[in-house]
Amino acid sequence: EPEVTQTPSHQVTQMGQEVILRCVPISNHLYFYWYRQILGQKVEFLVSFYNNEISEKSEIFDDQFSVERPDGSNFTLKIRSTKLEDSAMYFCASWQGTYGYTFGSGTRLTVV
Amino acid sequence: DAKTTQPPSMDCAEGRAANLPCNHSTISGNEYVYWYRQIHSQGPQYIIHGLKNNETNEMASLIITEDRKSSTLILPHATLRDTAVYYCIVREEGGGFKTIFGAGTRLFVKA
């Protein structure tokens, strides 16, 4: 069964550093998403991406966040200057038009 | 915010059917009911969705009331591996619409 692949599975970074979280969506999917989940809290929508541009973003997705699909396969989330409160699980998802989203297994980001 | 109401937790005996309810009284005519689950800290997993007819797949059945204001997800023979948080979500079908997750129902399947 096709999978959404996320790397790394765990990243530890110093506060103020830039991080890039990587995702390889399912190849024939057209819509891509990033979600995050702070420990013990709900899964929160960050951004959706279609046709090489952001289609919707949440209030969380401020100027510190950016997404891109640099080579037609990878889908990345960049956090420019990480804060302690950015520590969370980050999930990438993709959707092809029929069923529900397919989520990756996540990247656990720890900001110290 | 989520447009659904679910009980925070439920128990089920292994091998028995797990029936997870969801209220969505403000659902609009073009909104579907989706169910996902999240096992421990893994990514959410799509289970099933429907508009107004009952649906069944290899994982579960979805029963939607005639007025569409509530639904029930049925896991016919729950196993210990079905212990998870189950999310009921209403949204329009289409990739351009974000999926909003609520708190869900934490299902404990006990031996």
mmCIF file of C-alpha atoms in Angstrom:
data_model
loop_
_atom_site.group_PDB
_atom_site.id
_atom_site.type_symbol
_atom_site.label_atom_id
_atom_site.label_comp_id
_atom_site.label_asym_id
_atom_site.label_seq_id
_atom_site.Cartn_x
_atom_site.Cartn_y
_atom_site.Cartn_z
ATOM 1 C CA GLU A 1 0.000 0.000 0.000
ATOM 2 C CA PRO A 2 1.372 3.456 -0.909
ATOM 3 C CA GLU A 3 2.758 5.481 1.982
ATOM 4 C CA VAL A 4 3.587 9.038 2.870
ATOM 5 C CA THR A 5 7.187 9.092 4.068
ATOM 6 C CA GLN A 6 8.512 11.660 6.525
ATOM 7 C CA THR A 7 12.089 12.323 7.527
ATOM 8 C CA PRO A 8 13.636 12.609 10.000
ATOM 9 C CA SER A 9 11.527 10.727 12.523
ATOM 10 C CA HIS A 10 12.987 12.803 15.345
ATOM 11 C CA GLN A 11 14.824 16.111 15.233
ATOM 12 C CA VAL A 12 16.318 18.031 18.111
ATOM 13 C CA THR A 13 17.248 21.642 17.458
ATOM 14 C CA GLN A 14 18.407 24.666 19.384
ATOM 15 C CA MET A 15 15.983 27.529 19.852
ATOM 16 C CA GLY A 16 16.413 30.081 17.068
ATOM 17 C CA GLN A 17 17.728 27.549 14.561
ATOM 18 C CA GLU A 18 16.085 26.782 11.243
ATOM 19 C CA VAL A 19 14.647 23.335 10.626
ATOM 20 C CA ILE A 20 13.353 21.663 7.498
ATOM 21 C CA LEU A 21 10.969 18.764 7.790
ATOM 22 C CA ARG A 22 10.689 16.576 4.735
ATOM 23 C CA CYS A 23 7.851 14.576 3.284
ATOM 24 C CA VAL A 24 7.427 12.403 0.216
ATOM 25 C CA PRO A 25 3.697 12.278 -0.568
ATOM 26 C CA ILE A 26 2.065 9.517 -2.564
ATOM 27 C CA SER A 27 3.026 10.035 -6.184
ATOM 28 C CA ASN A 28 -0.387 10.505 -7.810
ATOM 29 C CA HIS A 29 -1.797 12.703 -5.052
ATOM 30 C CA LEU A 30 -2.505 16.333 -5.801
ATOM 31 C CA TYR A 31 -3.153 17.942 -2.426
ATOM 32 C CA PHE A 32 -0.636 18.143 0.371
ATOM 33 C CA TYR A 33 -0.960 19.203 3.984
ATOM 34 C CA TRP A 34 0.997 19.808 7.151
ATOM 35 C CA TYR A 35 -0.490 19.283 10.579
ATOM 36 C CA ARG A 36 1.065 19.385 14.009
ATOM 37 C CA GLN A 37 0.215 17.880 17.373
ATOM 38 C CA ILE A 38 1.638 19.230 20.594
ATOM 39 C CA LEU A 39 1.966 16.469 23.178
ATOM 40 C CA GLY A 40 -1.406 15.657 24.682
ATOM 41 C CA GLN A 41 -3.297 18.101 22.472
ATOM 42 C CA LYS A 42 -5.381 17.993 19.304
ATOM 43 C CA VAL A 43 -4.103 17.529 15.783
ATOM 44 C CA GLU A 44 -3.924 21.066 14.369
ATOM 45 C CA PHE A 45 -4.081 22.125 10.725
ATOM 46 C CA LEU A 46 -1.161 24.222 9.525
ATOM 47 C CA VAL A 47 -1.329 24.526 5.748
ATOM 48 C CA SER A 48 -2.667 23.004 2.553
ATOM 49 C CA PHE A 49 -0.844 23.087 -0.785
ATOM 50 C CA TYR A 50 -2.134 22.504 -4.292
ATOM 51 C CA ASN A 51 -0.771 23.219 -7.737
ATOM 52 C CA ASN A 52 2.472 24.539 -6.281
ATOM 53 C CA GLU A 53 0.903 27.123 -4.075
ATOM 54 C CA ILE A 54 -0.626 27.453 -0.632
ATOM 55 C CA SER A 55 -4.400 27.049 -0.821
ATOM 56 C CA GLU A 56 -5.138 27.644 2.847
ATOM 57 C CA LYS A 57 -3.200 28.257 6.055
ATOM 58 C CA SER A 58 -4.058 28.541 9.725
ATOM 59 C CA GLU A 59 -3.222 31.276 12.212
ATOM 60 C CA ILE A 60 -0.391 29.077 13.469
ATOM 61 C CA PHE A 61 1.291 29.224 10.053
ATOM 62 C CA ASP A 62 2.885 32.647 10.451
ATOM 63 C CA ASP A 63 5.892 34.193 8.727
ATOM 64 C CA GLN A 64 8.219 31.765 10.485
ATOM 65 C CA PHE A 65 6.768 28.885 8.484
ATOM 66 C CA SER A 66 7.077 28.140 4.796
ATOM 67 C CA VAL A 67 6.370 25.206 2.517
ATOM 68 C CA GLU A 68 7.605 24.226 -0.870
ATOM 69 C CA ARG A 69 7.702 21.337 -3.296
ATOM 70 C CA PRO A 70 11.175 21.865 -4.741
ATOM 71 C CA ASP A 71 11.452 18.934 -7.099
ATOM 72 C CA GLY A 72 7.954 17.626 -7.759
ATOM 73 C CA SER A 73 8.247 14.817 -5.242
ATOM 74 C CA ASN A 74 9.412 16.184 -1.897
ATOM 75 C CA PHE A 75 7.184 18.479 0.146
ATOM 76 C CA THR A 76 8.964 20.430 2.856
ATOM 77 C CA LEU A 77 8.016 22.488 5.885
ATOM 78 C CA LYS A 78 10.568 25.043 7.027
ATOM 79 C CA ILE A 79 10.555 26.786 10.364
ATOM 80 C CA ARG A 80 12.941 29.723 10.156
ATOM 81 C CA SER A 81 13.671 30.461 13.788
ATOM 82 C CA THR A 82 12.375 27.776 16.093
ATOM 83 C CA LYS A 83 10.793 28.517 19.450
ATOM 84 C CA LEU A 84 10.296 26.207 22.409
ATOM 85 C CA GLU A 85 6.556 26.130 21.643
ATOM 86 C CA ASP A 86 7.235 24.686 18.192
ATOM 87 C CA SER A 87 8.067 21.376 19.877
ATOM 88 C CA ALA A 88 5.467 18.953 18.540
ATOM 89 C CA MET A 89 4.804 16.053 16.206
ATOM 90 C CA TYR A 90 4.519 17.299 12.649
ATOM 91 C CA PHE A 91 2.458 15.232 10.236
ATOM 92 C CA CYS A 92 2.430 15.473 6.485
ATOM 93 C CA ALA A 93 -0.611 14.237 4.562
ATOM 94 C CA SER A 94 -1.640 13.891 0.951
ATOM 95 C CA TRP A 95 -4.964 13.311 -0.816
ATOM 96 C CA GLN A 96 -5.864 12.062 -4.225
ATOM 97 C CA GLY A 97 -9.548 12.792 -4.460
ATOM 98 C CA THR A 98 -11.528 9.808 -3.314
ATOM 99 C CA TYR A 99 -10.972 8.549 0.204
ATOM 100 C CA GLY A 100 -9.485 10.338 3.156
ATOM 101 C CA TYR A 101 -6.068 11.761 3.669
ATOM 102 C CA THR A 102 -3.046 9.525 3.935
ATOM 103 C CA PHE A 103 -0.822 10.703 6.766
ATOM 104 C CA GLY A 104 2.836 10.035 7.327
ATOM 105 C CA SER A 105 4.172 8.687 10.588
ATOM 106 C CA GLY A 106 5.369 12.116 11.642
ATOM 107 C CA THR A 107 8.486 13.972 12.710
ATOM 108 C CA ARG A 108 8.929 14.629 16.396
ATOM 109 C CA LEU A 109 10.514 18.082 16.704
ATOM 110 C CA THR A 110 12.106 18.959 20.017
ATOM 111 C CA VAL A 111 13.330 22.525 20.475
ATOM 112 C CA VAL A 112 15.757 22.994 23.363
ATOM 113 C CA ASP B 1 -13.540 24.455 15.381
ATOM 114 C CA ALA B 2 -14.775 20.901 15.077
ATOM 115 C CA LYS B 3 -18.468 20.613 14.235
ATOM 116 C CA THR B 4 -18.918 17.269 15.959
ATOM 117 C CA THR B 5 -19.507 16.000 19.485
ATOM 118 C CA GLN B 6 -18.068 12.695 20.646
ATOM 119 C CA PRO B 7 -17.801 11.042 24.066
ATOM 120 C CA PRO B 8 -14.284 11.498 25.442
ATOM 121 C CA SER B 9 -13.721 7.812 26.126
ATOM 122 C CA MET B 10 -15.280 4.368 25.761
ATOM 123 C CA ASP B 11 -14.396 0.819 26.698
ATOM 124 C CA CYS B 12 -15.007 -2.301 24.677
ATOM 125 C CA ALA B 13 -14.302 -5.960 25.309
ATOM 126 C CA GLU B 14 -12.039 -7.699 22.840
ATOM 127 C CA GLY B 15 -14.028 -9.564 20.213
ATOM 128 C CA ARG B 16 -17.152 -7.521 20.739
ATOM 129 C CA ALA B 17 -18.470 -4.787 18.489
ATOM 130 C CA ALA B 18 -17.350 -1.261 19.295
ATOM 131 C CA ASN B 19 -19.999 1.342 18.522
ATOM 132 C CA LEU B 20 -18.671 4.886 18.527
ATOM 133 C CA PRO B 21 -21.285 7.637 18.357
ATOM 134 C CA CYS B 22 -20.938 11.098 16.881
ATOM 135 C CA ASN B 23 -23.318 14.042 16.844
ATOM 136 C CA HIS B 24 -23.134 16.514 13.990
ATOM 137 C CA SER B 25 -26.435 18.372 14.222
ATOM 138 C CA THR B 26 -25.258 21.353 12.149
ATOM 139 C CA ILE B 27 -24.067 19.301 9.183
ATOM 140 C CA SER B 28 -24.903 20.882 5.848
ATOM 141 C CA GLY B 29 -26.183 19.111 2.771
ATOM 142 C CA ASN B 30 -22.850 18.870 0.971
ATOM 143 C CA GLU B 31 -20.786 17.808 3.973
ATOM 144 C CA TYR B 32 -19.555 14.273 4.407
ATOM 145 C CA VAL B 33 -18.894 12.405 7.636
ATOM 146 C CA TYR B 34 -15.318 11.140 7.870
ATOM 147 C CA TRP B 35 -13.771 8.898 10.502
ATOM 148 C CA TYR B 36 -10.091 8.668 11.287
ATOM 149 C CA ARG B 37 -8.202 7.059 14.118
ATOM 150 C CA GLN B 38 -4.854 7.732 15.740
ATOM 151 C CA ILE B 39 -2.989 4.941 17.430
ATOM 152 C CA HIS B 40 -0.640 6.282 20.089
ATOM 153 C CA SER B 41 1.478 9.019 18.463
ATOM 154 C CA GLN B 42 1.215 7.739 14.908
ATOM 155 C CA GLY B 43 -0.286 9.775 12.101
ATOM 156 C CA PRO B 44 -4.089 9.677 11.850
ATOM 157 C CA GLN B 45 -5.423 6.864 9.706
ATOM 158 C CA TYR B 46 -8.458 7.210 7.450
ATOM 159 C CA ILE B 47 -11.164 4.653 8.222
ATOM 160 C CA ILE B 48 -14.316 5.427 6.252
ATOM 161 C CA HIS B 49 -16.569 8.220 5.073
ATOM 162 C CA GLY B 50 -20.115 8.707 3.837
ATOM 163 C CA LEU B 51 -22.698 11.257 2.817
ATOM 164 C CA LYS B 52 -26.066 9.769 3.722
ATOM 165 C CA ASN B 53 -26.030 6.077 2.949
ATOM 166 C CA ASN B 54 -24.532 3.522 5.277
ATOM 167 C CA GLU B 55 -21.057 2.470 4.244
ATOM 168 C CA THR B 56 -18.934 -0.585 4.934
ATOM 169 C CA ASN B 57 -15.346 -1.455 4.174
ATOM 170 C CA GLU B 58 -12.813 -3.931 5.460
ATOM 171 C CA MET B 59 -12.165 -1.862 8.572
ATOM 172 C CA ALA B 60 -15.561 -0.683 9.748
ATOM 173 C CA SER B 61 -19.175 0.224 9.063
ATOM 174 C CA LEU B 62 -20.623 3.708 9.152
ATOM 175 C CA ILE B 63 -24.271 4.201 10.010
ATOM 176 C CA ILE B 64 -25.667 7.689 9.337
ATOM 177 C CA THR B 65 -29.124 8.588 10.627
ATOM 178 C CA GLU B 66 -31.751 9.596 8.132
ATOM 179 C CA ASP B 67 -31.651 13.240 9.254
ATOM 180 C CA ARG B 68 -27.841 13.083 9.067
ATOM 181 C CA LYS B 69 -27.481 14.698 12.466
ATOM 182 C CA SER B 70 -25.621 11.794 13.967
ATOM 183 C CA SER B 71 -23.649 8.724 12.990
ATOM 184 C CA THR B 72 -22.091 5.624 14.481
ATOM 185 C CA LEU B 73 -18.827 3.979 13.573
ATOM 186 C CA ILE B 74 -18.922 0.236 14.142
ATOM 187 C CA LEU B 75 -15.843 -1.933 14.536
ATOM 188 C CA PRO B 76 -17.484 -5.365 14.289
ATOM 189 C CA HIS B 77 -14.933 -7.418 16.237
ATOM 190 C CA ALA B 78 -12.662 -5.120 18.201
ATOM 191 C CA THR B 79 -9.106 -6.250 18.900
ATOM 192 C CA LEU B 80 -6.503 -4.850 21.279
ATOM 193 C CA ARG B 81 -4.882 -3.142 18.276
ATOM 194 C CA ASP B 82 -8.038 -1.075 17.808
ATOM 195 C CA THR B 83 -7.241 0.860 20.995
ATOM 196 C CA ALA B 84 -6.874 4.395 19.670
ATOM 197 C CA VAL B 85 -8.409 7.860 19.513
ATOM 198 C CA TYR B 86 -11.238 7.945 16.978
ATOM 199 C CA TYR B 87 -12.116 11.213 15.262
ATOM 200 C CA CYS B 88 -15.440 12.002 13.643
ATOM 201 C CA ILE B 89 -15.136 14.894 11.199
ATOM 202 C CA VAL B 90 -17.585 16.630 8.903
ATOM 203 C CA ARG B 91 -16.335 18.436 5.859
ATOM 204 C CA GLU B 92 -17.064 18.944 2.213
ATOM 205 C CA GLU B 93 -15.518 16.424 -0.109
ATOM 206 C CA GLY B 94 -12.573 17.868 -1.957
ATOM 207 C CA GLY B 95 -8.918 18.508 -1.437
ATOM 208 C CA GLY B 96 -9.290 22.241 -0.958
ATOM 209 C CA PHE B 97 -11.120 21.897 2.327
ATOM 210 C CA LYS B 98 -9.077 21.491 5.467
ATOM 211 C CA THR B 99 -9.857 18.697 7.893
ATOM 212 C CA ILE B 100 -10.356 19.933 11.452
ATOM 213 C CA PHE B 101 -9.709 17.419 14.202
ATOM 214 C CA GLY B 102 -11.527 17.615 17.516
ATOM 215 C CA ALA B 103 -10.644 15.777 20.696
ATOM 216 C CA GLY B 104 -12.152 12.487 19.483
ATOM 217 C CA THR B 105 -13.119 9.407 21.485
ATOM 218 C CA ARG B 106 -10.415 7.399 23.191
ATOM 219 C CA LEU B 107 -11.422 3.761 22.746
ATOM 220 C CA PHE B 108 -9.914 1.220 25.120
ATOM 221 C CA VAL B 109 -10.270 -2.385 24.000
ATOM 222 C CA LYS B 110 -9.789 -4.701 26.951
ATOM 223 C CA ALA B 111 -8.917 -8.381 26.969
#
